[in-house]
mmCIF file with all atom_site columns, C-alpha atoms in Angstrom:
data_model
loop_
_atom_site.group_PDB
_atom_site.id
_atom_site.type_symbol
_atom_site.label_atom_id
_atom_site.label_alt_id
_atom_site.label_comp_id
_atom_site.label_asym_id
_atom_site.label_entity_id
_atom_site.label_seq_id
_atom_site.pdbx_PDB_ins_code
_atom_site.Cartn_x
_atom_site.Cartn_y
_atom_site.Cartn_z
_atom_site.occupancy
_atom_site.B_iso_or_equiv
_atom_site.pdbx_formal_charge
_atom_site.auth_seq_id
_atom_site.auth_comp_id
_atom_site.auth_asym_id
_atom_site.auth_atom_id
_atom_site.pdbx_PDB_model_num
ATOM 1   C CA . MET A 1 1   ? 44.959 86.716  -56.079 1.00 73.00 ? 80  MET A CA 1
ATOM 2   C CA . GLU A 1 2   ? 48.538 86.413  -57.309 1.00 88.00 ? 81  GLU A CA 1
ATOM 3   C CA . LEU A 1 3   ? 51.158 88.572  -55.641 1.00 94.00 ? 82  LEU A CA 1
ATOM 4   C CA . THR A 1 4   ? 53.158 89.612  -58.762 1.00 97.00 ? 83  THR A CA 1
ATOM 5   C CA . GLN A 1 5   ? 56.287 91.682  -58.431 1.00 97.00 ? 84  GLN A CA 1
ATOM 6   C CA . GLU A 1 6   ? 54.370 94.591  -59.961 1.00 97.00 ? 85  GLU A CA 1
ATOM 7   C CA . LEU A 1 7   ? 51.550 94.365  -57.305 1.00 98.00 ? 86  LEU A CA 1
ATOM 8   C CA . LEU A 1 8   ? 54.183 93.990  -54.504 1.00 98.00 ? 87  LEU A CA 1
ATOM 9   C CA . ASP A 1 9   ? 55.976 97.184  -55.839 1.00 98.00 ? 88  ASP A CA 1
ATOM 10  C CA . ARG A 1 10  ? 52.695 99.070  -55.915 1.00 98.00 ? 89  ARG A CA 1
ATOM 11  C CA . LEU A 1 11  ? 51.688 97.950  -52.455 1.00 98.00 ? 90  LEU A CA 1
ATOM 12  C CA . LEU A 1 12  ? 55.179 98.943  -51.119 1.00 98.00 ? 91  LEU A CA 1
ATOM 13  C CA . ALA A 1 13  ? 54.984 102.342 -52.874 1.00 98.00 ? 92  ALA A CA 1
ATOM 14  C CA . GLU A 1 14  ? 51.458 103.037 -51.510 1.00 98.00 ? 93  GLU A CA 1
ATOM 15  C CA . SER A 1 15  ? 52.515 101.984 -47.939 1.00 98.00 ? 94  SER A CA 1
ATOM 16  C CA . LEU A 1 16  ? 55.540 104.309 -48.131 1.00 98.00 ? 95  LEU A CA 1
ATOM 17  C CA . ARG A 1 17  ? 53.260 107.079 -49.436 1.00 98.00 ? 96  ARG A CA 1
ATOM 18  C CA . ALA A 1 18  ? 50.919 106.523 -46.517 1.00 98.00 ? 97  ALA A CA 1
ATOM 19  C CA . ARG A 1 19  ? 53.761 107.146 -44.019 1.00 98.00 ? 98  ARG A CA 1
ATOM 20  C CA . GLU A 1 20  ? 53.892 110.735 -45.396 1.00 98.00 ? 99  GLU A CA 1
ATOM 21  C CA . PHE A 1 21  ? 50.395 111.296 -43.869 1.00 98.00 ? 100 PHE A CA 1
ATOM 22  C CA . SER A 1 22  ? 51.441 109.916 -40.484 1.00 98.00 ? 101 SER A CA 1
ATOM 23  C CA . HIS A 1 23  ? 50.847 112.285 -37.468 1.00 98.00 ? 102 HIS A CA 1
ATOM 24  C CA . ALA A 1 24  ? 53.722 111.205 -35.201 1.00 98.00 ? 103 ALA A CA 1
ATOM 25  C CA . PRO A 1 25  ? 54.928 114.400 -33.480 1.00 97.00 ? 104 PRO A CA 1
ATOM 26  C CA . TYR A 1 26  ? 55.797 112.616 -30.212 1.00 97.00 ? 105 TYR A CA 1
ATOM 27  C CA . SER A 1 27  ? 57.531 109.305 -31.316 1.00 96.00 ? 106 SER A CA 1
ATOM 28  C CA . LYS A 1 28  ? 58.516 110.448 -34.746 1.00 97.00 ? 107 LYS A CA 1
ATOM 29  C CA . TYR A 1 29  ? 57.927 106.852 -35.752 1.00 97.00 ? 108 TYR A CA 1
ATOM 30  C CA . ARG A 1 30  ? 55.877 107.087 -38.965 1.00 98.00 ? 109 ARG A CA 1
ATOM 31  C CA . VAL A 1 31  ? 53.967 103.891 -40.018 1.00 98.00 ? 110 VAL A CA 1
ATOM 32  C CA . GLY A 1 32  ? 52.071 103.310 -43.198 1.00 98.00 ? 111 GLY A CA 1
ATOM 33  C CA . VAL A 1 33  ? 50.053 100.389 -44.485 1.00 98.00 ? 112 VAL A CA 1
ATOM 34  C CA . ALA A 1 34  ? 48.625 99.385  -47.781 1.00 98.00 ? 113 ALA A CA 1
ATOM 35  C CA . LEU A 1 35  ? 45.708 96.941  -47.658 1.00 98.00 ? 114 LEU A CA 1
ATOM 36  C CA . LEU A 1 36  ? 44.643 94.980  -50.703 1.00 98.00 ? 115 LEU A CA 1
ATOM 37  C CA . ASP A 1 37  ? 40.907 93.995  -50.505 1.00 98.00 ? 116 ASP A CA 1
ATOM 38  C CA . GLU A 1 38  ? 39.041 91.172  -52.118 1.00 98.00 ? 117 GLU A CA 1
ATOM 39  C CA . GLN A 1 39  ? 38.261 93.323  -55.130 1.00 97.00 ? 118 GLN A CA 1
ATOM 40  C CA . GLY A 1 40  ? 41.890 94.121  -55.868 1.00 98.00 ? 119 GLY A CA 1
ATOM 41  C CA . ARG A 1 41  ? 41.664 97.711  -54.519 1.00 98.00 ? 120 ARG A CA 1
ATOM 42  C CA . ILE A 1 42  ? 44.403 99.246  -52.316 1.00 98.00 ? 121 ILE A CA 1
ATOM 43  C CA . HIS A 1 43  ? 43.519 101.252 -49.214 1.00 98.00 ? 122 HIS A CA 1
ATOM 44  C CA . ILE A 1 44  ? 46.074 103.116 -47.228 1.00 98.00 ? 123 ILE A CA 1
ATOM 45  C CA . GLY A 1 45  ? 46.368 104.251 -43.631 1.00 98.00 ? 124 GLY A CA 1
ATOM 46  C CA . ALA A 1 46  ? 48.870 105.935 -41.313 1.00 98.00 ? 125 ALA A CA 1
ATOM 47  C CA . ASN A 1 47  ? 49.446 106.139 -37.530 1.00 98.00 ? 126 ASN A CA 1
ATOM 48  C CA . VAL A 1 48  ? 47.933 109.119 -35.783 1.00 98.00 ? 127 VAL A CA 1
ATOM 49  C CA . GLU A 1 49  ? 49.398 110.108 -32.414 1.00 97.00 ? 128 GLU A CA 1
ATOM 50  C CA . ASN A 1 50  ? 47.562 112.210 -29.784 1.00 97.00 ? 129 ASN A CA 1
ATOM 51  C CA . ALA A 1 51  ? 49.013 114.178 -26.842 1.00 96.00 ? 130 ALA A CA 1
ATOM 52  C CA . SER A 1 52  ? 46.788 112.011 -24.691 1.00 95.00 ? 131 SER A CA 1
ATOM 53  C CA . PHE A 1 53  ? 48.716 108.896 -25.684 1.00 87.00 ? 132 PHE A CA 1
ATOM 54  C CA . PRO A 1 54  ? 46.043 106.175 -25.417 1.00 89.00 ? 133 PRO A CA 1
ATOM 55  C CA . GLN A 1 55  ? 43.824 108.208 -27.809 1.00 94.00 ? 134 GLN A CA 1
ATOM 56  C CA . GLY A 1 56  ? 46.085 107.721 -30.878 1.00 95.00 ? 135 GLY A CA 1
ATOM 57  C CA . TRP A 1 57  ? 45.678 104.853 -33.400 1.00 96.00 ? 136 TRP A CA 1
ATOM 58  C CA . CYS A 1 58  ? 47.793 102.694 -35.590 1.00 97.00 ? 137 CYS A CA 1
ATOM 59  C CA . ALA A 1 59  ? 48.006 102.632 -39.322 1.00 98.00 ? 138 ALA A CA 1
ATOM 60  C CA . GLU A 1 60  ? 46.103 99.347  -39.790 1.00 98.00 ? 139 GLU A CA 1
ATOM 61  C CA . PRO A 1 61  ? 42.782 100.605 -38.361 1.00 98.00 ? 140 PRO A CA 1
ATOM 62  C CA . SER A 1 62  ? 43.056 103.672 -40.603 1.00 97.00 ? 141 SER A CA 1
ATOM 63  C CA . ALA A 1 63  ? 43.371 101.507 -43.650 1.00 98.00 ? 142 ALA A CA 1
ATOM 64  C CA . LEU A 1 64  ? 40.648 99.126  -42.446 1.00 98.00 ? 143 LEU A CA 1
ATOM 65  C CA . THR A 1 65  ? 38.329 102.040 -42.029 1.00 98.00 ? 144 THR A CA 1
ATOM 66  C CA . ALA A 1 66  ? 39.143 103.272 -45.583 1.00 98.00 ? 145 ALA A CA 1
ATOM 67  C CA . MET A 1 67  ? 38.532 99.759  -46.921 1.00 98.00 ? 146 MET A CA 1
ATOM 68  C CA . ILE A 1 68  ? 35.235 99.386  -45.159 1.00 98.00 ? 147 ILE A CA 1
ATOM 69  C CA . MET A 1 69  ? 34.100 102.855 -46.249 1.00 98.00 ? 148 MET A CA 1
ATOM 70  C CA . ALA A 1 70  ? 34.825 101.932 -49.793 1.00 98.00 ? 149 ALA A CA 1
ATOM 71  C CA . GLY A 1 71  ? 32.758 98.809  -49.615 1.00 98.00 ? 150 GLY A CA 1
ATOM 72  C CA . GLY A 1 72  ? 35.641 96.278  -49.050 1.00 98.00 ? 151 GLY A CA 1
ATOM 73  C CA . LYS A 1 73  ? 34.820 93.274  -46.909 1.00 98.00 ? 152 LYS A CA 1
ATOM 74  C CA . GLN A 1 74  ? 38.002 91.283  -46.698 1.00 98.00 ? 153 GLN A CA 1
ATOM 75  C CA . ALA A 1 75  ? 41.755 92.213  -46.500 1.00 98.00 ? 154 ALA A CA 1
ATOM 76  C CA . LYS A 1 76  ? 43.930 89.949  -48.634 1.00 98.00 ? 155 LYS A CA 1
ATOM 77  C CA . VAL A 1 77  ? 47.293 91.626  -48.068 1.00 98.00 ? 156 VAL A CA 1
ATOM 78  C CA . ALA A 1 78  ? 48.614 94.099  -45.615 1.00 98.00 ? 157 ALA A CA 1
ATOM 79  C CA . LEU A 1 79  ? 51.943 95.680  -46.426 1.00 98.00 ? 158 LEU A CA 1
ATOM 80  C CA . VAL A 1 80  ? 53.191 97.543  -43.290 1.00 98.00 ? 159 VAL A CA 1
ATOM 81  C CA . THR A 1 81  ? 56.166 99.946  -43.498 1.00 98.00 ? 160 THR A CA 1
ATOM 82  C CA . GLY A 1 82  ? 58.090 101.682 -40.785 1.00 98.00 ? 161 GLY A CA 1
ATOM 83  C CA . PRO A 1 83  ? 61.300 103.705 -40.969 1.00 97.00 ? 162 PRO A CA 1
ATOM 84  C CA . GLY A 1 84  ? 63.662 100.645 -40.788 1.00 96.00 ? 163 GLY A CA 1
ATOM 85  C CA . PRO A 1 85  ? 66.086 99.131  -40.269 1.00 94.00 ? 164 PRO A CA 1
ATOM 86  C CA . ASP A 1 86  ? 64.101 96.959  -37.681 1.00 95.00 ? 165 ASP A CA 1
ATOM 87  C CA . ILE A 1 87  ? 61.327 94.887  -39.137 1.00 96.00 ? 166 ILE A CA 1
ATOM 88  C CA . ILE A 1 88  ? 57.862 96.154  -38.301 1.00 96.00 ? 167 ILE A CA 1
ATOM 89  C CA . THR A 1 89  ? 54.766 94.019  -37.808 1.00 97.00 ? 168 THR A CA 1
ATOM 90  C CA . PRO A 1 90  ? 51.216 94.924  -36.776 1.00 98.00 ? 169 PRO A CA 1
ATOM 91  C CA . CYS A 1 91  ? 50.829 95.237  -32.987 1.00 97.00 ? 170 CYS A CA 1
ATOM 92  C CA . GLY A 1 92  ? 48.697 92.652  -31.088 1.00 97.00 ? 171 GLY A CA 1
ATOM 93  C CA . GLY A 1 93  ? 45.567 94.899  -31.203 1.00 97.00 ? 172 GLY A CA 1
ATOM 94  C CA . CYS A 1 94  ? 45.934 95.507  -34.924 1.00 98.00 ? 173 CYS A CA 1
ATOM 95  C CA . ARG A 1 95  ? 46.396 91.780  -35.581 1.00 98.00 ? 174 ARG A CA 1
ATOM 96  C CA . GLN A 1 96  ? 42.988 91.299  -33.936 1.00 97.00 ? 175 GLN A CA 1
ATOM 97  C CA . LYS A 1 97  ? 41.482 94.055  -35.981 1.00 98.00 ? 176 LYS A CA 1
ATOM 98  C CA . LEU A 1 98  ? 42.879 92.511  -39.110 1.00 98.00 ? 177 LEU A CA 1
ATOM 99  C CA . ARG A 1 99  ? 41.472 89.120  -37.975 1.00 98.00 ? 178 ARG A CA 1
ATOM 100 C CA . GLU A 1 100 ? 38.006 90.560  -38.058 1.00 97.00 ? 179 GLU A CA 1
ATOM 101 C CA . PHE A 1 101 ? 38.306 91.334  -41.723 1.00 98.00 ? 180 PHE A CA 1
ATOM 102 C CA . SER A 1 102 ? 40.253 88.438  -43.114 1.00 97.00 ? 181 SER A CA 1
ATOM 103 C CA . VAL A 1 103 ? 40.785 84.679  -43.240 1.00 97.00 ? 182 VAL A CA 1
ATOM 104 C CA . PRO A 1 104 ? 43.846 84.190  -41.072 1.00 97.00 ? 183 PRO A CA 1
ATOM 105 C CA . ASP A 1 105 ? 45.479 81.493  -43.277 1.00 97.00 ? 184 ASP A CA 1
ATOM 106 C CA . GLU A 1 106 ? 44.967 83.617  -46.450 1.00 97.00 ? 185 GLU A CA 1
ATOM 107 C CA . LEU A 1 107 ? 45.817 87.177  -45.197 1.00 98.00 ? 186 LEU A CA 1
ATOM 108 C CA . VAL A 1 108 ? 49.451 87.919  -46.190 1.00 98.00 ? 187 VAL A CA 1
ATOM 109 C CA . ILE A 1 109 ? 51.205 90.379  -43.825 1.00 98.00 ? 188 ILE A CA 1
ATOM 110 C CA . ILE A 1 110 ? 54.386 91.939  -45.424 1.00 98.00 ? 189 ILE A CA 1
ATOM 111 C CA . ALA A 1 111 ? 56.998 94.053  -43.589 1.00 98.00 ? 190 ALA A CA 1
ATOM 112 C CA . GLY A 1 112 ? 58.741 96.654  -45.466 1.00 98.00 ? 191 GLY A CA 1
ATOM 113 C CA . ASP A 1 113 ? 60.671 99.954  -45.119 1.00 98.00 ? 192 ASP A CA 1
ATOM 114 C CA . PRO A 1 114 ? 62.181 102.511 -47.482 1.00 98.00 ? 193 PRO A CA 1
ATOM 115 C CA . GLY A 1 115 ? 64.845 99.842  -48.401 1.00 97.00 ? 194 GLY A CA 1
ATOM 116 C CA . GLY A 1 116 ? 62.186 97.433  -49.767 1.00 98.00 ? 195 GLY A CA 1
ATOM 117 C CA . ILE A 1 117 ? 60.289 94.366  -48.632 1.00 98.00 ? 196 ILE A CA 1
ATOM 118 C CA . ARG A 1 118 ? 61.841 92.570  -45.649 1.00 97.00 ? 197 ARG A CA 1
ATOM 119 C CA . GLN A 1 119 ? 59.708 89.622  -44.673 1.00 98.00 ? 198 GLN A CA 1
ATOM 120 C CA . ARG A 1 120 ? 56.212 88.068  -44.945 1.00 98.00 ? 199 ARG A CA 1
ATOM 121 C CA . TRP A 1 121 ? 53.868 85.900  -42.977 1.00 98.00 ? 200 TRP A CA 1
ATOM 122 C CA . THR A 1 122 ? 50.225 84.931  -42.779 1.00 98.00 ? 201 THR A CA 1
ATOM 123 C CA . LEU A 1 123 ? 48.101 86.456  -40.171 1.00 98.00 ? 202 LEU A CA 1
ATOM 124 C CA . ALA A 1 124 ? 47.735 82.866  -38.779 1.00 98.00 ? 203 ALA A CA 1
ATOM 125 C CA . GLU A 1 125 ? 51.416 82.763  -38.224 1.00 98.00 ? 204 GLU A CA 1
ATOM 126 C CA . LEU A 1 126 ? 51.445 86.132  -36.390 1.00 98.00 ? 205 LEU A CA 1
ATOM 127 C CA . LEU A 1 127 ? 48.243 85.441  -34.473 1.00 97.00 ? 206 LEU A CA 1
ATOM 128 C CA . PRO A 1 128 ? 47.988 81.696  -33.928 1.00 97.00 ? 207 PRO A CA 1
ATOM 129 C CA . HIS A 1 129 ? 44.792 80.184  -32.373 1.00 96.00 ? 208 HIS A CA 1
ATOM 130 C CA . SER A 1 130 ? 42.942 83.510  -32.817 1.00 95.00 ? 209 SER A CA 1
ATOM 131 C CA . PHE A 1 131 ? 39.468 84.354  -31.718 1.00 93.00 ? 210 PHE A CA 1
ATOM 132 C CA . GLY A 1 132 ? 37.127 85.600  -34.449 1.00 91.00 ? 211 GLY A CA 1
ATOM 133 C CA . PRO A 1 133 ? 33.631 86.013  -35.705 1.00 89.00 ? 212 PRO A CA 1
ATOM 134 C CA . SER A 1 134 ? 33.021 82.273  -36.015 1.00 86.00 ? 213 SER A CA 1
ATOM 135 C CA . HIS A 1 135 ? 33.478 81.744  -32.384 1.00 89.00 ? 214 HIS A CA 1
ATOM 136 C CA . LEU A 1 136 ? 30.287 83.737  -31.666 1.00 91.00 ? 215 LEU A CA 1
ATOM 137 C CA . ASN A 1 137 ? 27.919 81.619  -33.687 1.00 79.00 ? 216 ASN A CA 1
ATOM 138 C CA . PHE A 1 138 ? 25.826 84.467  -34.894 1.00 65.00 ? 217 PHE A CA 1
#
């Protein structure tokens, strides 16, 4: 799937829109993500904090859940946005969750903020030598 400027603009807009749904009353750090699945559909998610801090969750699992519930099987692009100016990437746990539903060399992770797209990597670059479903031989 080609990442045209039009598609990148749409993913950025959807990721920024997802930030509006963030529930971040404690940190005030709103994160959004737009996931592009293997069918070309976009699924969004936002971080959700909880007063019992370990019970909250990141934006990426929210979007992965939306993708799975819509019948998606594989994430192709994840565009993650924070407030800026610092570049935001998925945390370690979210990188592993994304690994479950992607091909690490093919999943493109893009960092953005209200100012635009800042940087991109593959999941393999952010999570080298990862453990995944193929290691279990089921």
